[in-house]
mmCIF file of C-alpha atoms in Angstrom:
data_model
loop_
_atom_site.group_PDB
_atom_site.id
_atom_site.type_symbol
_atom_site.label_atom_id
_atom_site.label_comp_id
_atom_site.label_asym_id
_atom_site.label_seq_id
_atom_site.Cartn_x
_atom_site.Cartn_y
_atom_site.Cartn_z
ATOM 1 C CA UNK A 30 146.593 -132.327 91.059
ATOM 2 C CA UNK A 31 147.131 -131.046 87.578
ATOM 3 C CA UNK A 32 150.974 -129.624 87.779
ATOM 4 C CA UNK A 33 150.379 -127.953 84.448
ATOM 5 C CA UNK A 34 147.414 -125.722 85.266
ATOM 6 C CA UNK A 35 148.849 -125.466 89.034
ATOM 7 C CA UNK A 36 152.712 -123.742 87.826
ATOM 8 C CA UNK A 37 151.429 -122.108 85.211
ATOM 9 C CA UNK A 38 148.598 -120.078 87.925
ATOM 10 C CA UNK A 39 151.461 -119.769 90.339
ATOM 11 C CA UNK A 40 153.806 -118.371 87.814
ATOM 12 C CA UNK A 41 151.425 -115.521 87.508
ATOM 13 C CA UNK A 42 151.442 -115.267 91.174
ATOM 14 C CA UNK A 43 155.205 -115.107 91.030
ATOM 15 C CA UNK A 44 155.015 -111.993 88.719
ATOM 16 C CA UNK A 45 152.314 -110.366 90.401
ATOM 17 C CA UNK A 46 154.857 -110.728 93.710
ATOM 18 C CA UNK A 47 158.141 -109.645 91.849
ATOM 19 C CA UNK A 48 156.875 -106.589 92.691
ATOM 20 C CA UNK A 49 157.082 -106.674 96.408
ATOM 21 C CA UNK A 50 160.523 -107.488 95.512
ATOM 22 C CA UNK A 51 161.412 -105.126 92.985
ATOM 23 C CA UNK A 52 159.862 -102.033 95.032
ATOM 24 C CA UNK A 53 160.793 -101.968 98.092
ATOM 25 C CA UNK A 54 159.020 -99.892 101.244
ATOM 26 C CA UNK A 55 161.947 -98.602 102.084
ATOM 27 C CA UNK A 56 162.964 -95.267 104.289
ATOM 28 C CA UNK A 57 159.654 -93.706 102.650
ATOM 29 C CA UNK A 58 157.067 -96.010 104.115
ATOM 30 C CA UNK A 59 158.983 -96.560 107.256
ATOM 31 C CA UNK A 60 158.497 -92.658 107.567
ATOM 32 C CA UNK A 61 154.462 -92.637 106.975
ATOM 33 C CA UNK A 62 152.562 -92.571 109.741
ATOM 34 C CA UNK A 63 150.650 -95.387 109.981
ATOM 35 C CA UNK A 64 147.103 -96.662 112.413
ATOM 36 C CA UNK A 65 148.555 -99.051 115.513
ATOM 37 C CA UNK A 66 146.829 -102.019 114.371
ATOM 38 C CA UNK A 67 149.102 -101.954 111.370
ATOM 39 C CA UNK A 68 150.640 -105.546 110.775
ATOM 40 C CA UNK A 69 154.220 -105.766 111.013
ATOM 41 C CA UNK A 70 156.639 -106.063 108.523
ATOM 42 C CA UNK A 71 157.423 -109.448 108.612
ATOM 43 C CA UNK A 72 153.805 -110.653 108.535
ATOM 44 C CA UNK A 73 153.667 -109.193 104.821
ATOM 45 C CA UNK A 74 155.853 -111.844 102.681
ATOM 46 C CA UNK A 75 154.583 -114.662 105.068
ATOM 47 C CA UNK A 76 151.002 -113.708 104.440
ATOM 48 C CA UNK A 77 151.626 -113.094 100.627
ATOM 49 C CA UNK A 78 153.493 -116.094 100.524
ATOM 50 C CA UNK A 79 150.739 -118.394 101.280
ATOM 51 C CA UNK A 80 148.118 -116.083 99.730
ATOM 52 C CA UNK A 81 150.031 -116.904 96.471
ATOM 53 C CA UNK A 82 150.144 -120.343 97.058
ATOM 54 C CA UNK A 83 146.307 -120.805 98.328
ATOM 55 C CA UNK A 84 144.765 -118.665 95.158
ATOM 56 C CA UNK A 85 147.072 -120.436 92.634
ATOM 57 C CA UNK A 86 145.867 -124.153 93.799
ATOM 58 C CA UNK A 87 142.267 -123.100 93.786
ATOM 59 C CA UNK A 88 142.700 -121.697 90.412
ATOM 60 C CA UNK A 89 144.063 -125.270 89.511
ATOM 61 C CA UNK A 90 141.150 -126.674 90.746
ATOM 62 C CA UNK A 91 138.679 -124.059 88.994
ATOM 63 C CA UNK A 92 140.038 -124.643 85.721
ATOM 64 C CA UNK A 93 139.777 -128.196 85.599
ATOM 65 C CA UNK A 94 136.079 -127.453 85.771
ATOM 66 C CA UNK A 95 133.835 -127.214 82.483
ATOM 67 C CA UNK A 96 132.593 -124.071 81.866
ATOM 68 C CA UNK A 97 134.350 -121.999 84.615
ATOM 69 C CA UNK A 98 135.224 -119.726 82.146
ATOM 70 C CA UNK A 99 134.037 -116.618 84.158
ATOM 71 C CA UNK A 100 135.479 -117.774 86.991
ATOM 72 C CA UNK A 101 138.906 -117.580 85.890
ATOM 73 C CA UNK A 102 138.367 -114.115 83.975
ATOM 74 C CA UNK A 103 137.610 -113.049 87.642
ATOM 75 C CA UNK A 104 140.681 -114.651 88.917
ATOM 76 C CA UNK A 105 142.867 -113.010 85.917
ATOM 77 C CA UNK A 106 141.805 -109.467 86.571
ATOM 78 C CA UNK A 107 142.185 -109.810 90.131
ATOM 79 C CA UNK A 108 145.884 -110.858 89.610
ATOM 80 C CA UNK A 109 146.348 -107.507 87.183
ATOM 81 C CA UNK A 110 145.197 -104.963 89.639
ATOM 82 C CA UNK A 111 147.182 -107.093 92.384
ATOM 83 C CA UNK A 112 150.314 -106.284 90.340
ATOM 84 C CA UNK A 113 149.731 -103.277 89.458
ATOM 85 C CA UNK A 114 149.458 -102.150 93.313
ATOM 86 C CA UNK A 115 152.218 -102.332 94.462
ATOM 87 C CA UNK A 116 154.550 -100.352 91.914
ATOM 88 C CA UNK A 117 151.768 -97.481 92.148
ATOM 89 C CA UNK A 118 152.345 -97.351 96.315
ATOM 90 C CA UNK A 119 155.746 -98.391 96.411
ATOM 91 C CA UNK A 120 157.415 -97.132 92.523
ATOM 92 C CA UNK A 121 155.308 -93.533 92.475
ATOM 93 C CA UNK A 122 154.259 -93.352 95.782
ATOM 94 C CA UNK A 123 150.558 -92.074 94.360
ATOM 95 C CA UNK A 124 148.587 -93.271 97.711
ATOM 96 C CA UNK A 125 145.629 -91.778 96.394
ATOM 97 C CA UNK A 126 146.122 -93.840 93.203
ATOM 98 C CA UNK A 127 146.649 -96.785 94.894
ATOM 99 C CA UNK A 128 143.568 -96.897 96.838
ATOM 100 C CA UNK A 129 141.793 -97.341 93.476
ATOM 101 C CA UNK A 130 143.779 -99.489 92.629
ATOM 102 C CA UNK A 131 142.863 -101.089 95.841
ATOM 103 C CA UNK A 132 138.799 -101.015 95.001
ATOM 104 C CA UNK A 133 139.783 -102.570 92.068
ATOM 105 C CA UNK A 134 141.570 -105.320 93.891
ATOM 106 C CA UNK A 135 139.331 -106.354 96.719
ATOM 107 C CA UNK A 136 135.953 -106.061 94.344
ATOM 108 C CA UNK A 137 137.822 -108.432 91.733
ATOM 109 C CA UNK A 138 138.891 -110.176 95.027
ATOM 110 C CA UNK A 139 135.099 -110.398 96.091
ATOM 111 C CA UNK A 140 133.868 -111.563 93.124
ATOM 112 C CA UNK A 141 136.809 -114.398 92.368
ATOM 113 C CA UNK A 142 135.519 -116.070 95.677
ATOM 114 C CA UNK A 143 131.655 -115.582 94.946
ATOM 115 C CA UNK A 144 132.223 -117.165 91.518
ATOM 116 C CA UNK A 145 134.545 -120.013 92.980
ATOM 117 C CA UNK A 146 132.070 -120.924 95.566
ATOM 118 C CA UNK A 147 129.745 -121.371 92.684
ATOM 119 C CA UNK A 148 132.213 -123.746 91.212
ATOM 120 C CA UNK A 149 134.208 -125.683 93.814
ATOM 121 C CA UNK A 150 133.583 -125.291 97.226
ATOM 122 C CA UNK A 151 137.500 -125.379 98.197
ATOM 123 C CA UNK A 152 138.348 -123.004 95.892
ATOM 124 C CA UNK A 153 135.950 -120.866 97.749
ATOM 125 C CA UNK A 154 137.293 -121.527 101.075
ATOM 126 C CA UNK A 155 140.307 -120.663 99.813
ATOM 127 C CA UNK A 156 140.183 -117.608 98.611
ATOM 128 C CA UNK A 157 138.755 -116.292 101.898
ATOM 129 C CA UNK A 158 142.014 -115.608 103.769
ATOM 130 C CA UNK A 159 143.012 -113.792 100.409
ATOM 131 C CA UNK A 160 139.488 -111.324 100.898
ATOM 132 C CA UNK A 161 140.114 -111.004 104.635
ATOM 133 C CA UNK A 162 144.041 -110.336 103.929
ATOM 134 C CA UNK A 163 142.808 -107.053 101.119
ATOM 135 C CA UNK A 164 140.490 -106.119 103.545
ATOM 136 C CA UNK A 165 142.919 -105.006 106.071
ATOM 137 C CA UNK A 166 145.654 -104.187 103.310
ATOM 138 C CA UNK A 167 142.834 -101.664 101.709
ATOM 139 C CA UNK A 168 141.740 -99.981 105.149
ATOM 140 C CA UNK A 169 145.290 -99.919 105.714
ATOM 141 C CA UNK A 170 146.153 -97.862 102.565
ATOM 142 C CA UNK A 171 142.909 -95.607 103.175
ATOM 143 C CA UNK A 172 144.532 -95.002 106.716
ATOM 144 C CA UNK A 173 148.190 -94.164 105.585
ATOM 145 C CA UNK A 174 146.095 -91.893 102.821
ATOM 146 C CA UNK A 175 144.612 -90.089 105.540
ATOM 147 C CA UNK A 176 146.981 -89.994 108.312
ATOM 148 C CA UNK A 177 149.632 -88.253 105.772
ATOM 149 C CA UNK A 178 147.727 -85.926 103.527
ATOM 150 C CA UNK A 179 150.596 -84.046 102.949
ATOM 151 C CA UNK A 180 152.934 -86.826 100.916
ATOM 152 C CA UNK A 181 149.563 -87.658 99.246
ATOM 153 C CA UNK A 182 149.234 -87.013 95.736
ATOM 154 C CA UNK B 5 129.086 -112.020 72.499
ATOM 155 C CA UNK B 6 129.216 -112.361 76.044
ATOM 156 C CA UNK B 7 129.338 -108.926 77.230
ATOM 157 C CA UNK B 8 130.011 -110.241 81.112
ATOM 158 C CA UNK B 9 133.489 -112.136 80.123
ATOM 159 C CA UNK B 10 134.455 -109.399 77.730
ATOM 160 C CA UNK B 11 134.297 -106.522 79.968
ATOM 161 C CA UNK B 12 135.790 -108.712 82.475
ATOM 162 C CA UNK B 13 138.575 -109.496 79.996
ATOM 163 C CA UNK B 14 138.682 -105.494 79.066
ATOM 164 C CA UNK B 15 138.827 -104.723 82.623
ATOM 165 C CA UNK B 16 141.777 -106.368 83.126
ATOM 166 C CA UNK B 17 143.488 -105.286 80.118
ATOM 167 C CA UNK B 18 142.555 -101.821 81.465
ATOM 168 C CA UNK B 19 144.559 -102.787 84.789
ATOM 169 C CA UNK B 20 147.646 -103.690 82.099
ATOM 170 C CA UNK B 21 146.878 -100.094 80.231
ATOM 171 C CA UNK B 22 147.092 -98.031 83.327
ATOM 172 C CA UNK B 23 150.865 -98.719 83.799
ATOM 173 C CA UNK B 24 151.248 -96.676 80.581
ATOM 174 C CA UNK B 25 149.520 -94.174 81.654
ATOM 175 C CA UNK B 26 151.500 -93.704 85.298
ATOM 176 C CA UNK B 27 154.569 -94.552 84.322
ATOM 177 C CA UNK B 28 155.895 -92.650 81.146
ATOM 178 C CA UNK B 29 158.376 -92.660 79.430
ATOM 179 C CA UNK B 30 159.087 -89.034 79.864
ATOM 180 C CA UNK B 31 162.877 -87.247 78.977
ATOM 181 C CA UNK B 32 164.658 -90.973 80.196
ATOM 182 C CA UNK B 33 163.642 -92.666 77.578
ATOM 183 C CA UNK B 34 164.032 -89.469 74.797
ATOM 184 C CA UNK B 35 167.842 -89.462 75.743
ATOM 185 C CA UNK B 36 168.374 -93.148 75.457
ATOM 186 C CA UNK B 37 169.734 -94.427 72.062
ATOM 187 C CA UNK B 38 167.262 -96.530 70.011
ATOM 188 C CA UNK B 39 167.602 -98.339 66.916
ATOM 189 C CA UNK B 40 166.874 -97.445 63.587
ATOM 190 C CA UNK B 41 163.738 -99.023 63.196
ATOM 191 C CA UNK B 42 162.130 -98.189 66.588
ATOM 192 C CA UNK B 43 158.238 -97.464 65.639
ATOM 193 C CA UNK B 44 157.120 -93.719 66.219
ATOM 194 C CA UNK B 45 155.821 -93.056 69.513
ATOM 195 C CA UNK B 46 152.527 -92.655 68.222
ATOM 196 C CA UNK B 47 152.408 -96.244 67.504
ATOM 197 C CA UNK B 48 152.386 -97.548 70.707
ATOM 198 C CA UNK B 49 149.051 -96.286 72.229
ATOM 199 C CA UNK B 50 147.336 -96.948 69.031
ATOM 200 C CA UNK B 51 148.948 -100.304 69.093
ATOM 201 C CA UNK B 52 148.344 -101.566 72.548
ATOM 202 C CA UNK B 53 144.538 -100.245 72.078
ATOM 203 C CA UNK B 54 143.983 -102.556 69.097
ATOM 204 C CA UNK B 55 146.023 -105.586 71.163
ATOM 205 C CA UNK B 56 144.136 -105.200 74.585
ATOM 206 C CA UNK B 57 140.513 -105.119 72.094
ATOM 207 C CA UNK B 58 141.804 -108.078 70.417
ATOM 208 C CA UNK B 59 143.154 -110.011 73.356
ATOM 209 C CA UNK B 60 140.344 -109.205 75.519
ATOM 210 C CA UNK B 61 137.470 -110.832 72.791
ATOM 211 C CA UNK B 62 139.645 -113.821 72.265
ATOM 212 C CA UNK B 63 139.658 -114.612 75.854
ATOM 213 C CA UNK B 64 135.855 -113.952 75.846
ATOM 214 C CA UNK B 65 135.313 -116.415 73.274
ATOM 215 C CA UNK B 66 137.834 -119.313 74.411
ATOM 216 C CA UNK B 67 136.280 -118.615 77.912
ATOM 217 C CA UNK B 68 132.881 -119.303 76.009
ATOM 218 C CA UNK B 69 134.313 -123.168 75.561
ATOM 219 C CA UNK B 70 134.208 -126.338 77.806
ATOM 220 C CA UNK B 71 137.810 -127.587 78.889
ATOM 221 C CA UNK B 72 139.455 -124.105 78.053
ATOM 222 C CA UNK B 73 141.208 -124.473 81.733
ATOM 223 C CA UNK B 74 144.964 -124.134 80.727
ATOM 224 C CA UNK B 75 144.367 -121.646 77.908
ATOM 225 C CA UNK B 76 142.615 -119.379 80.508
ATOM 226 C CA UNK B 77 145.639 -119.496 82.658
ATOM 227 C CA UNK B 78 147.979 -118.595 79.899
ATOM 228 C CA UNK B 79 146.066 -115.635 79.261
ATOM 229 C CA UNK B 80 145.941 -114.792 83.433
ATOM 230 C CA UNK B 81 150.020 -115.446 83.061
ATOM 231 C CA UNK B 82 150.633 -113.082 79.991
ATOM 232 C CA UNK B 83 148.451 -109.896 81.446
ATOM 233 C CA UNK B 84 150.696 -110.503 84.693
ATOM 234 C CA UNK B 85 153.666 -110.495 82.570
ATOM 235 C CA UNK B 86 152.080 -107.262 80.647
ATOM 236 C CA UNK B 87 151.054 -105.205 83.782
ATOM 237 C CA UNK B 88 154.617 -106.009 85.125
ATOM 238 C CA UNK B 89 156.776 -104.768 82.230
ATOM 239 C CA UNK B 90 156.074 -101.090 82.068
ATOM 240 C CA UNK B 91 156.808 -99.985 85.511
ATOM 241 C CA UNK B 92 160.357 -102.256 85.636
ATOM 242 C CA UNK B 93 161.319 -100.590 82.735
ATOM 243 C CA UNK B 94 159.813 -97.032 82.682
ATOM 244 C CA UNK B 95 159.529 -96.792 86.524
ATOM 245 C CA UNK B 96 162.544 -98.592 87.863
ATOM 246 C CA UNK B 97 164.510 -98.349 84.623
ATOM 247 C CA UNK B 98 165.809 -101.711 84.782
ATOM 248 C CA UNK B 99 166.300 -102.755 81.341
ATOM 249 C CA UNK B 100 168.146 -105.896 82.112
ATOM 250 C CA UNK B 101 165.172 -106.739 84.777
ATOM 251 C CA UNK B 102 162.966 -105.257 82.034
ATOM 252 C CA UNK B 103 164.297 -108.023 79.801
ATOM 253 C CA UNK B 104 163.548 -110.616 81.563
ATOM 254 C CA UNK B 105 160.001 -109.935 81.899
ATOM 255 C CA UNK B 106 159.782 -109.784 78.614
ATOM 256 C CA UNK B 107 161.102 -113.199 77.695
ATOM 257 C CA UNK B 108 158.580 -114.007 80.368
ATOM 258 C CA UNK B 109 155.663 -111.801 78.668
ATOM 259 C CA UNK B 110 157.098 -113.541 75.213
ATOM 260 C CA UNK B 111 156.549 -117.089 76.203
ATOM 261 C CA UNK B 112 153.127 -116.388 77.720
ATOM 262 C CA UNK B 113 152.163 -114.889 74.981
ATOM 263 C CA UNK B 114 153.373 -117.686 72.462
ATOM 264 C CA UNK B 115 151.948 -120.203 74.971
ATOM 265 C CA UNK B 116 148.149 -118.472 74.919
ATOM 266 C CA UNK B 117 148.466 -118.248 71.233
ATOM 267 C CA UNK B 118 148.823 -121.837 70.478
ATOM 268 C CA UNK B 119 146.087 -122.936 73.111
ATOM 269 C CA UNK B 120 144.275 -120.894 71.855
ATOM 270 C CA UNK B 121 144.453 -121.777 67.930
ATOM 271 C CA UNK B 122 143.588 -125.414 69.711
ATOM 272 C CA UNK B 123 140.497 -124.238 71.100
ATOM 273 C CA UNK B 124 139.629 -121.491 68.220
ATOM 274 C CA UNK B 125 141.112 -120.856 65.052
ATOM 275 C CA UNK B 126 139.402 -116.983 65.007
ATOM 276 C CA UNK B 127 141.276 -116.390 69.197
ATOM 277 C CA UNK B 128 144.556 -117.909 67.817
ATOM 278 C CA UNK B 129 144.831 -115.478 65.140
ATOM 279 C CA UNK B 130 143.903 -112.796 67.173
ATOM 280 C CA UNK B 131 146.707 -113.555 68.977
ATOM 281 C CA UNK B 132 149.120 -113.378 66.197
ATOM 282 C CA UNK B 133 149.397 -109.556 65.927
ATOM 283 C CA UNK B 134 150.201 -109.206 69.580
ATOM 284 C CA UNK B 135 152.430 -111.755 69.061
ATOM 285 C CA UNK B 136 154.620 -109.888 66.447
ATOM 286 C CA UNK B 137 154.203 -106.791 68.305
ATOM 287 C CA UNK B 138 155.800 -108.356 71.444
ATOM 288 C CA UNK B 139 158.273 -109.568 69.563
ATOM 289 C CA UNK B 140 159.368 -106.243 68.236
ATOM 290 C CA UNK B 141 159.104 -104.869 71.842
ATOM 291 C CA UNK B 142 161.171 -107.636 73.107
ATOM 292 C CA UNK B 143 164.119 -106.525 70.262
ATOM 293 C CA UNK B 144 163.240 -103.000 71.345
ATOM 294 C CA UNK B 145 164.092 -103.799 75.185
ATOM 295 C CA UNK B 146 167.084 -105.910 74.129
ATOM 296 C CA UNK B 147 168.508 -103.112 71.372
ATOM 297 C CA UNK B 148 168.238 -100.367 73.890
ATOM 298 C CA UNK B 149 169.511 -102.613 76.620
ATOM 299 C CA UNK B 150 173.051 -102.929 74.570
ATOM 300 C CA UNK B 151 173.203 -99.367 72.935
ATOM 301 C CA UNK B 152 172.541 -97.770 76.371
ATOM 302 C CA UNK B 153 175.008 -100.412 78.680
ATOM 303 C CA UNK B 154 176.399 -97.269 80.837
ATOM 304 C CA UNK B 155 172.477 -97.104 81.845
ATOM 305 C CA UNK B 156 171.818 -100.390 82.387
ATOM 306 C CA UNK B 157 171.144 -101.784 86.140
#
């Protein structure tokens, strides 16, 4: 356990997640229609929660690698467009926006695990729950996209 | 050159860009008093341009080095830092919020600039004009913060 590497990797998780705090669903999303396998609310901080915590300690464990160098350029571009999400659904409401943004997030997503299975086999493992966890939360903002084309812009 | 890392590294300075380009300043920020010496806006694209370039080829060639673990994480912490400024400020107008990012996006930044002068001298002082430019933005976000206080949230 290298505390250094570990709170420095989840301080960037906690400002990538200041944003679920900062902009709020609110009446707006509550209003969207949305698919019925949606998850519901309460599942989202829970599942973000530990998200944060899994991808932070496998980062700790990357970077005490040699030569992981790619690795964690993976790892810091998936935490930008993971930030950036959430004040382009939730701050502008641009869904159509966001869903790049989304492509952006699960491909980083994608290749972060690839490249930490290459490196550390728990890192990998990790960072599965995280893919799974986009997964849904990108073919649930394609859904929303679609099932309300008239907030859409 | 190590086109793989830098593109990665551009990428996600491109994830940090796009906040500027959703979330504008617009006629909010035109009303708000500013101090004397606040640089043209001009300056600021053409500045945060030449800072993402330069950040973004100092990661690639720390990233390039063994044992470059906690300077990579820096890095990862200041572009979360980055890509969360812009839409607290210009989206949620929060300046005080705003200004606490910024002593976050301050620190990171100071912290990635002197791992990396430890890893390389030429990444370290690419670092250096970001630093001073963050530094002017933090006095920015501060000066406005206190001329504007009936604003302020």
């Amino acid at each position: 356990m290298d505390w250094g590497l570990f709170l420095t990797f989840l301080t960037t998780c906690g400002a990538a997640a200041a944003t679920g705090a900062m902009f709020q669903p609110g009446e707006w999303y509550a209003a969207l229609k949305k698919p019925s396998w949606t998850p519901p609310n309460w599942l989202f901080p829970v599942a973000w929660t530990t998200l944060y915590l899994f991808m932070a300690f496998a980062a700790m464990r990357v970077a005490q690698v040699p030569d992981a160098g790619q690795a964690l350029a993976f790892w810091g571009l998936q935490i930008a467009f993971n930030t950036l999400w959430t004040p382009v659904f939730f701050g502008l409401r641009r869904m159509r926006a966001a869903m790049i943004v989304m492509v952006g997030l699960w491909l980083s997503v994608a290749l972060t695990t690839v490249a930490f299975f290459q490196v550390d086999l728990v890192a990998g493992l990790l960072f599965l729950p995280y893919l799974a966890w986009v997964t849904v939360a990108g073919a649930l903002n394609f859904s929303v996209l679609r099932l309300n084309t008239s907030y859409s812009t």
